C-alpha cells in the first residue's frame, strides 16, 4: 500500500527540549493509525508536524510522497479535529462547517449543501442555525468532525478527539469514528493517551515515550509482544520481570512482560508473597512480591483471594511470558 | 499564485518575520517618540544651568542632582512623599469596604450598579472633579453652608486654626489638597482590591468559619492577607499619581509646592530644564523602588 | 460567611463610600442651573436655563470642543492600530523581550503625566518641531496605546490559539484568517478599547499643557477657567456637558465587554 504520511528522521526541538527525536514512521493510505503515549511524549507534536502548525528542526515529513516542508497548513490535503474543537464562536454551526469551502471561494448554495450533507454524516442534522456555545460537548465534537471532513481531506488528523467526553459518549463515538473511517476509506491519524481507545480503534499503533517511538504494530502485537518495558507497562500495565528471574526461567538475559490476567495461583511455580489486594468489580487485583519484584495478578470473579502476607505460587502458560529481546533492565 | 497567497506563504515559512512586522510599528512609535523623549529629558538632568546667563551648560555634571538636596528642594520632595503616603493610606481604608461589599455581597443588578458606580467616577473628567471640589470647598460653598446650618461652623474654625493642616480656608489648606487627591484617586484603589477579593474562593472563607474563626478573625487572618496584593496594586496608582500631579495642589492648596509643580515651574517660568529633569527623576526612582517591592509582594497579579 | 448577609457597618461604609464618589459630580449638575454668576454660592439663589444658551453661543467653547474631538479621534485611531499590533505579537508568541514590550506599553501611563509631558516638550524643542495639532496627537496616542492594548490582549488570551490554527487548517491564508476569524472575535474588545482611549484623550490635560502651544483643547480651556475664573456659569455648563459626554463611551465599553471575564476600563 502507498504511504500517506511518512516521517524521515524528523526532530522538533523547543529550546533544548526535543519534543520529537529523530522520528521514522510510515502511515499507510486508508489506515486507522493511533499515536499513543503519555503527555509530553511527542505524539501531539508529531500530529502538528503533519498539519503544518510545527515545522521540523531536522528531517522531513512527506504527505503522499511529497515533501511538505514548504507547504503551509492551508495547502495540505489534511484536516484536523482539535482537542478543544476550536469551533469559531462567532459563526453558527452551518458557517463553521462551510468555512473551508468559503475560503476556497465556493458559492454559497454549494457550500451550504455540502455543510448540510456533512452534518447529516455526523448525525447532527437540524443544528445548522445554532451557535457553538449552545451545543453540548458531544455535539461540538460532531461539528468539529463535520467541519474537518467537508473539505474532503485525504488524511484526517484527530488530536485527543474524545478526551473531553464522558465515558458512555466516548464509547459510542469510538464506534462511530471507526465506521465513519471505514465508509470514507481515508486515512485517520489520531492522538490519544488512552491505551484502551488506541487498542480498540486503531489498525496500527505507535507507542511514544520521551519524543521517541518505542514500538509500532497492530494492537495485538503491541499488547502481546511489547518491545520495551515502557510499552509493556503503558499498554495494559503489564508485569515486567527483571532479567535475573527471566534468565532462571528461560535462559534469556532480558526482561520479560507477563500480563496479570495470564497468571494463575497454582500448587507449583514462582514463589511469591501477597502484599495486598483490591476489588475491581469484575475481578480482583492481587499484589505480590517475588524475588524482590513487585507484580500484580488478576484473579477472576469467584476465585479465592489469599490473605495479605500468605505465600502463594504463580504459574502461567509458556506463551504468556514475552521476553523483550531488544531491551535491558530499566 | 496570487500575491496575498504568496505573502501568506512567506510569513508561514518565516514566523519571526510576522512577529517582527507586528512589533515594529508600535515599538518604533513608543521607542522613538516616547523613550527617545524620556532619555532626552534624563540626559538633560546631567547638564547644569549657568546662574548668570541662564543658559544651559552642556557638560556632564552631577551638580544639578546635588541641588535636589538643598533644604528647599528636599522639603518639596518630603512634603510630596508625606501627602502621597497619607492619600494612599486613606484611600485604602475607604476603598476596602466598598471593594469588599462589591466583591462578596453584591449580586446581579447590584453588582452592575457597584461596578458602574466605581467606573463612572474613575473615568469622569479629572478637571471636572477638581472643579467640583472647588465648588464644595469655596467659602460660600456647600460645605460651609452645611456646617453653618448645623451650627457646627465653630468646629471648622477650630480645625482651620490647627498648624500645618489648617489655613485661611479649606481650599487653601493641606487638608483641602489631601481631600481632592483622595477623591480623585479613590477609584484606582477600589478596583484592584475588588479584583483581589473576587479571586478568593468562597470555600476558603467557609473553611475559616469551619475551623472556628469568627468574622473578625476571618477578616484579619484570611481576607486581609489575600487582599494585600490588591491593596499594594492600588497604592501604586494612588502613590504614583499623587507624586506627579501639579494641577490639584495649584488649584486647591497652600503656596508650598509639590514635586509636580516644581517640575512644571522649573521647566516653564524658571527655564531651568536641567533641574526640572532632575526633579522628574525623583518620582521615577521612587516608583522604581516601590514597584520592585510591590512585585515581591505579588501585586502585579492583581492588576 | 459567603452566604451571610453583610453586616450593617459594612453596608453603611460601602454606601457612604459610593456617595462620596458621586455627590461632588452631582453637585456640578446643580451649579449648571444656578442664577448666581459671580460666586460659588450655595444654595443657588435661583435656577435658570439661561447659561446653556450663553454657552451655546460661545465660539471659544466650540473651538476647544472641536479640537478635543479631532485630537481624540486621530489619537484613538493611531492607538487602535499600534495597540492591536502589539497585543497580537505579545499574546500569540513567546519571544525574547516579551515582558519588556508590555512594560514599554504601560510606561507612558505608569509614570506621572508631568514626566511624559515635559519629556515630549523638551524633545520637540530639541528636534525643533513647532507645537501644533500633531504634537498634541503624538502625546495622546502614546498614552492611549495602553488602553487598547489592555483590552485587546485580554481578548486575544481568551480567544483560543487553536482557532487560528483551525482556520489555516481549513484552507485560510493568514489574511483570510485575520479577516474571517481574528477580526470578528476581537471587534468588540477593540471597540471598547477605542471608546476608552477616546475618553482618555478627550479628558487629558497634563500632557496636553506641555504639547499644545497656543491651541486650546476643552480640558485646557477648563484649566484656564479653574486657575483664573472669568465665566463661572459657562464653566459650570461645560463641566456638566463634559461629564455627560464622557459617560457615554464608558457605558458603551461596559456593555460591549459585559459578561466577559475582563471588563473594559480597569486599566485607566
PDB file of N, CA, C and O in Angstrom, chain C residues 61-96:
ATOM      1  N   UNK C  61     -15.669  78.033  23.174  1.00  0.00           N
ATOM      2  CA  UNK C  61     -16.023  76.704  23.681  1.00  0.00           C
ATOM      3  C   UNK C  61     -16.143  75.720  22.522  1.00  0.00           C
ATOM      4  O   UNK C  61     -15.632  74.593  22.586  1.00  0.00           O
ATOM      5  N   UNK C  62     -16.791  76.182  21.449  1.00  0.00           N
ATOM      6  CA  UNK C  62     -16.955  75.285  20.297  1.00  0.00           C
ATOM      7  C   UNK C  62     -15.618  74.915  19.686  1.00  0.00           C
ATOM      8  O   UNK C  62     -15.378  73.774  19.307  1.00  0.00           O
ATOM      9  N   UNK C  63     -14.734  75.919  19.583  1.00  0.00           N
ATOM     10  CA  UNK C  63     -13.416  75.635  19.018  1.00  0.00           C
ATOM     11  C   UNK C  63     -12.662  74.613  19.850  1.00  0.00           C
ATOM     12  O   UNK C  63     -12.072  73.671  19.329  1.00  0.00           O
ATOM     13  N   UNK C  64     -12.685  74.814  21.180  1.00  0.00           N
ATOM     14  CA  UNK C  64     -11.985  73.885  22.070  1.00  0.00           C
ATOM     15  C   UNK C  64     -12.591  72.491  21.947  1.00  0.00           C
ATOM     16  O   UNK C  64     -11.871  71.483  21.866  1.00  0.00           O
ATOM     17  N   UNK C  65     -13.918  72.433  21.901  1.00  0.00           N
ATOM     18  CA  UNK C  65     -14.593  71.138  21.802  1.00  0.00           C
ATOM     19  C   UNK C  65     -14.204  70.445  20.506  1.00  0.00           C
ATOM     20  O   UNK C  65     -13.873  69.244  20.494  1.00  0.00           O
ATOM     21  N   UNK C  66     -14.240  71.222  19.411  1.00  0.00           N
ATOM     22  CA  UNK C  66     -13.916  70.629  18.113  1.00  0.00           C
ATOM     23  C   UNK C  66     -12.481  70.113  18.087  1.00  0.00           C
ATOM     24  O   UNK C  66     -12.210  69.009  17.621  1.00  0.00           O
ATOM     25  N   UNK C  67     -11.547  70.905  18.645  1.00  0.00           N
ATOM     26  CA  UNK C  67     -10.150  70.457  18.677  1.00  0.00           C
ATOM     27  C   UNK C  67     -10.026  69.174  19.491  1.00  0.00           C
ATOM     28  O   UNK C  67      -9.366  68.218  19.078  1.00  0.00           O
ATOM     29  N   UNK C  68     -10.693  69.141  20.663  1.00  0.00           N
ATOM     30  CA  UNK C  68     -10.614  67.956  21.520  1.00  0.00           C
ATOM     31  C   UNK C  68     -11.118  66.723  20.798  1.00  0.00           C
ATOM     32  O   UNK C  68     -10.523  65.652  20.890  1.00  0.00           O
ATOM     33  N   UNK C  69     -12.225  66.877  20.075  1.00  0.00           N
ATOM     34  CA  UNK C  69     -12.801  65.721  19.387  1.00  0.00           C
ATOM     35  C   UNK C  69     -11.877  65.259  18.267  1.00  0.00           C
ATOM     36  O   UNK C  69     -11.635  64.058  18.099  1.00  0.00           O
ATOM     37  N   UNK C  70     -11.309  66.214  17.511  1.00  0.00           N
ATOM     38  CA  UNK C  70     -10.418  65.809  16.422  1.00  0.00           C
ATOM     39  C   UNK C  70      -9.173  65.122  16.968  1.00  0.00           C
ATOM     40  O   UNK C  70      -8.741  64.078  16.468  1.00  0.00           O
ATOM     41  N   UNK C  71      -8.596  65.701  18.029  1.00  0.00           N
ATOM     42  CA  UNK C  71      -7.405  65.088  18.632  1.00  0.00           C
ATOM     43  C   UNK C  71      -7.732  63.689  19.119  1.00  0.00           C
ATOM     44  O   UNK C  71      -7.009  62.727  18.847  1.00  0.00           O
ATOM     45  N   UNK C  72      -8.859  63.556  19.829  1.00  0.00           N
ATOM     46  CA  UNK C  72      -9.217  62.254  20.398  1.00  0.00           C
ATOM     47  C   UNK C  72      -9.456  61.241  19.287  1.00  0.00           C
ATOM     48  O   UNK C  72      -9.042  60.081  19.400  1.00  0.00           O
ATOM     49  N   UNK C  73     -10.098  61.655  18.196  1.00  0.00           N
ATOM     50  CA  UNK C  73     -10.414  60.709  17.121  1.00  0.00           C
ATOM     51  C   UNK C  73      -9.135  60.188  16.481  1.00  0.00           C
ATOM     52  O   UNK C  73      -8.966  58.979  16.284  1.00  0.00           O
ATOM     53  N   UNK C  74      -8.208  61.093  16.178  1.00  0.00           N
ATOM     54  CA  UNK C  74      -6.988  60.646  15.491  1.00  0.00           C
ATOM     55  C   UNK C  74      -6.079  59.876  16.437  1.00  0.00           C
ATOM     56  O   UNK C  74      -5.517  58.845  16.068  1.00  0.00           O
ATOM     57  N   UNK C  75      -5.976  60.334  17.683  1.00  0.00           N
ATOM     58  CA  UNK C  75      -5.159  59.593  18.655  1.00  0.00           C
ATOM     59  C   UNK C  75      -5.710  58.194  18.832  1.00  0.00           C
ATOM     60  O   UNK C  75      -4.955  57.218  18.936  1.00  0.00           O
ATOM     61  N   UNK C  76      -7.048  58.081  18.893  1.00  0.00           N
ATOM     62  CA  UNK C  76      -7.661  56.774  19.069  1.00  0.00           C
ATOM     63  C   UNK C  76      -7.349  55.876  17.882  1.00  0.00           C
ATOM     64  O   UNK C  76      -7.040  54.692  18.045  1.00  0.00           O
ATOM     65  N   UNK C  77      -7.411  56.429  16.690  1.00  0.00           N
ATOM     66  CA  UNK C  77      -7.125  55.619  15.502  1.00  0.00           C
ATOM     67  C   UNK C  77      -5.696  55.082  15.544  1.00  0.00           C
ATOM     68  O   UNK C  77      -5.454  53.892  15.299  1.00  0.00           O
ATOM     69  N   UNK C  78      -4.746  55.958  15.889  1.00  0.00           N
ATOM     70  CA  UNK C  78      -3.346  55.512  15.967  1.00  0.00           C
ATOM     71  C   UNK C  78      -3.189  54.465  17.066  1.00  0.00           C
ATOM     72  O   UNK C  78      -2.557  53.427  16.882  1.00  0.00           O
ATOM     73  N   UNK C  79      -3.826  54.751  18.220  1.00  0.00           N
ATOM     74  CA  UNK C  79      -3.709  53.823  19.345  1.00  0.00           C
ATOM     75  C   UNK C  79      -4.315  52.468  18.995  1.00  0.00           C
ATOM     76  O   UNK C  79      -3.792  51.422  19.387  1.00  0.00           O
ATOM     77  N   UNK C  80      -5.415  52.466  18.254  1.00  0.00           N
ATOM     78  CA  UNK C  80      -6.047  51.203  17.872  1.00  0.00           C
ATOM     79  C   UNK C  80      -5.083  50.377  17.034  1.00  0.00           C
ATOM     80  O   UNK C  80      -4.916  49.172  17.264  1.00  0.00           O
ATOM     81  N   UNK C  81      -4.447  51.018  16.075  1.00  0.00           N
ATOM     82  CA  UNK C  81      -3.525  50.295  15.202  1.00  0.00           C
ATOM     83  C   UNK C  81      -2.338  49.750  16.005  1.00  0.00           C
ATOM     84  O   UNK C  81      -2.063  48.549  16.007  1.00  0.00           O
ATOM     85  N   UNK C  82      -1.675  50.641  16.734  1.00  0.00           N
ATOM     86  CA  UNK C  82      -0.460  50.232  17.451  1.00  0.00           C
ATOM     87  C   UNK C  82      -0.782  49.246  18.568  1.00  0.00           C
ATOM     88  O   UNK C  82      -0.073  48.260  18.755  1.00  0.00           O
ATOM     89  N   UNK C  83      -1.856  49.511  19.315  1.00  0.00           N
ATOM     90  CA  UNK C  83      -2.216  48.647  20.441  1.00  0.00           C
ATOM     91  C   UNK C  83      -2.580  47.246  19.989  1.00  0.00           C
ATOM     92  O   UNK C  83      -2.201  46.254  20.617  1.00  0.00           O
ATOM     93  N   UNK C  84      -3.308  47.156  18.879  1.00  0.00           N
ATOM     94  CA  UNK C  84      -3.715  45.839  18.392  1.00  0.00           C
ATOM     95  C   UNK C  84      -2.512  45.050  17.898  1.00  0.00           C
ATOM     96  O   UNK C  84      -2.371  43.855  18.201  1.00  0.00           O
ATOM     97  N   UNK C  85      -1.643  45.704  17.155  1.00  0.00           N
ATOM     98  CA  UNK C  85      -0.444  45.017  16.662  1.00  0.00           C
ATOM     99  C   UNK C  85       0.375  44.474  17.828  1.00  0.00           C
ATOM    100  O   UNK C  85       0.805  43.325  17.834  1.00  0.00           O
ATOM    101  N   UNK C  86       0.558  45.322  18.826  1.00  0.00           N
ATOM    102  CA  UNK C  86       1.377  44.945  19.973  1.00  0.00           C
ATOM    103  C   UNK C  86       0.727  43.783  20.731  1.00  0.00           C
ATOM    104  O   UNK C  86       1.394  42.824  21.106  1.00  0.00           O
ATOM    105  N   UNK C  87      -0.583  43.875  20.917  1.00  0.00           N
ATOM    106  CA  UNK C  87      -1.294  42.812  21.641  1.00  0.00           C
ATOM    107  C   UNK C  87      -1.194  41.506  20.872  1.00  0.00           C
ATOM    108  O   UNK C  87      -0.996  40.442  21.469  1.00  0.00           O
ATOM    109  N   UNK C  88      -1.323  41.576  19.550  1.00  0.00           N
ATOM    110  CA  UNK C  88      -1.253  40.361  18.750  1.00  0.00           C
ATOM    111  C   UNK C  88       0.117  39.712  18.912  1.00  0.00           C
ATOM    112  O   UNK C  88       0.221  38.495  19.107  1.00  0.00           O
ATOM    113  N   UNK C  89       1.155  40.513  18.872  1.00  0.00           N
ATOM    114  CA  UNK C  89       2.503  39.965  18.999  1.00  0.00           C
ATOM    115  C   UNK C  89       2.717  39.350  20.372  1.00  0.00           C
ATOM    116  O   UNK C  89       3.232  38.245  20.492  1.00  0.00           O
ATOM    117  N   UNK C  90       2.278  40.061  21.407  1.00  0.00           N
ATOM    118  CA  UNK C  90       2.542  39.584  22.768  1.00  0.00           C
ATOM    119  C   UNK C  90       1.692  38.364  23.102  1.00  0.00           C
ATOM    120  O   UNK C  90       2.148  37.421  23.740  1.00  0.00           O
ATOM    121  N   UNK C  91       0.433  38.352  22.635  1.00  0.00           N
ATOM    122  CA  UNK C  91      -0.453  37.257  23.013  1.00  0.00           C
ATOM    123  C   UNK C  91      -0.164  35.996  22.212  1.00  0.00           C
ATOM    124  O   UNK C  91      -0.372  34.888  22.686  1.00  0.00           O
ATOM    125  N   UNK C  92       0.314  36.148  20.972  1.00  0.00           N
ATOM    126  CA  UNK C  92       0.409  34.990  20.100  1.00  0.00           C
ATOM    127  C   UNK C  92       1.716  34.236  20.234  1.00  0.00           C
ATOM    128  O   UNK C  92       1.807  33.090  19.850  1.00  0.00           O
ATOM    129  N   UNK C  93       2.759  34.889  20.691  1.00  0.00           N
ATOM    130  CA  UNK C  93       4.014  34.159  20.709  1.00  0.00           C
ATOM    131  C   UNK C  93       4.829  34.514  21.934  1.00  0.00           C
ATOM    132  O   UNK C  93       4.686  35.589  22.503  1.00  0.00           O
ATOM    133  N   UNK C  94       5.655  33.590  22.309  1.00  0.00           N
ATOM    134  CA  UNK C  94       6.585  33.855  23.406  1.00  0.00           C
ATOM    135  C   UNK C  94       7.913  34.175  22.755  1.00  0.00           C
ATOM    136  O   UNK C  94       8.494  33.356  22.092  1.00  0.00           O
ATOM    137  N   UNK C  95       8.340  35.396  22.944  1.00  0.00           N
ATOM    138  CA  UNK C  95       9.613  35.750  22.349  1.00  0.00           C
ATOM    139  C   UNK C  95      10.449  36.457  23.384  1.00  0.00           C
ATOM    140  O   UNK C  95       9.952  36.926  24.409  1.00  0.00           O
ATOM    141  N   UNK C  96      11.718  36.503  23.081  1.00  0.00           N
ATOM    142  CA  UNK C  96      12.640  37.176  23.974  1.00  0.00           C
ATOM    143  C   UNK C  96      12.250  38.654  24.080  1.00  0.00           C
ATOM    144  O   UNK C  96      12.019  39.313  23.080  1.00  0.00           O
TER     145      UNK C  96
END
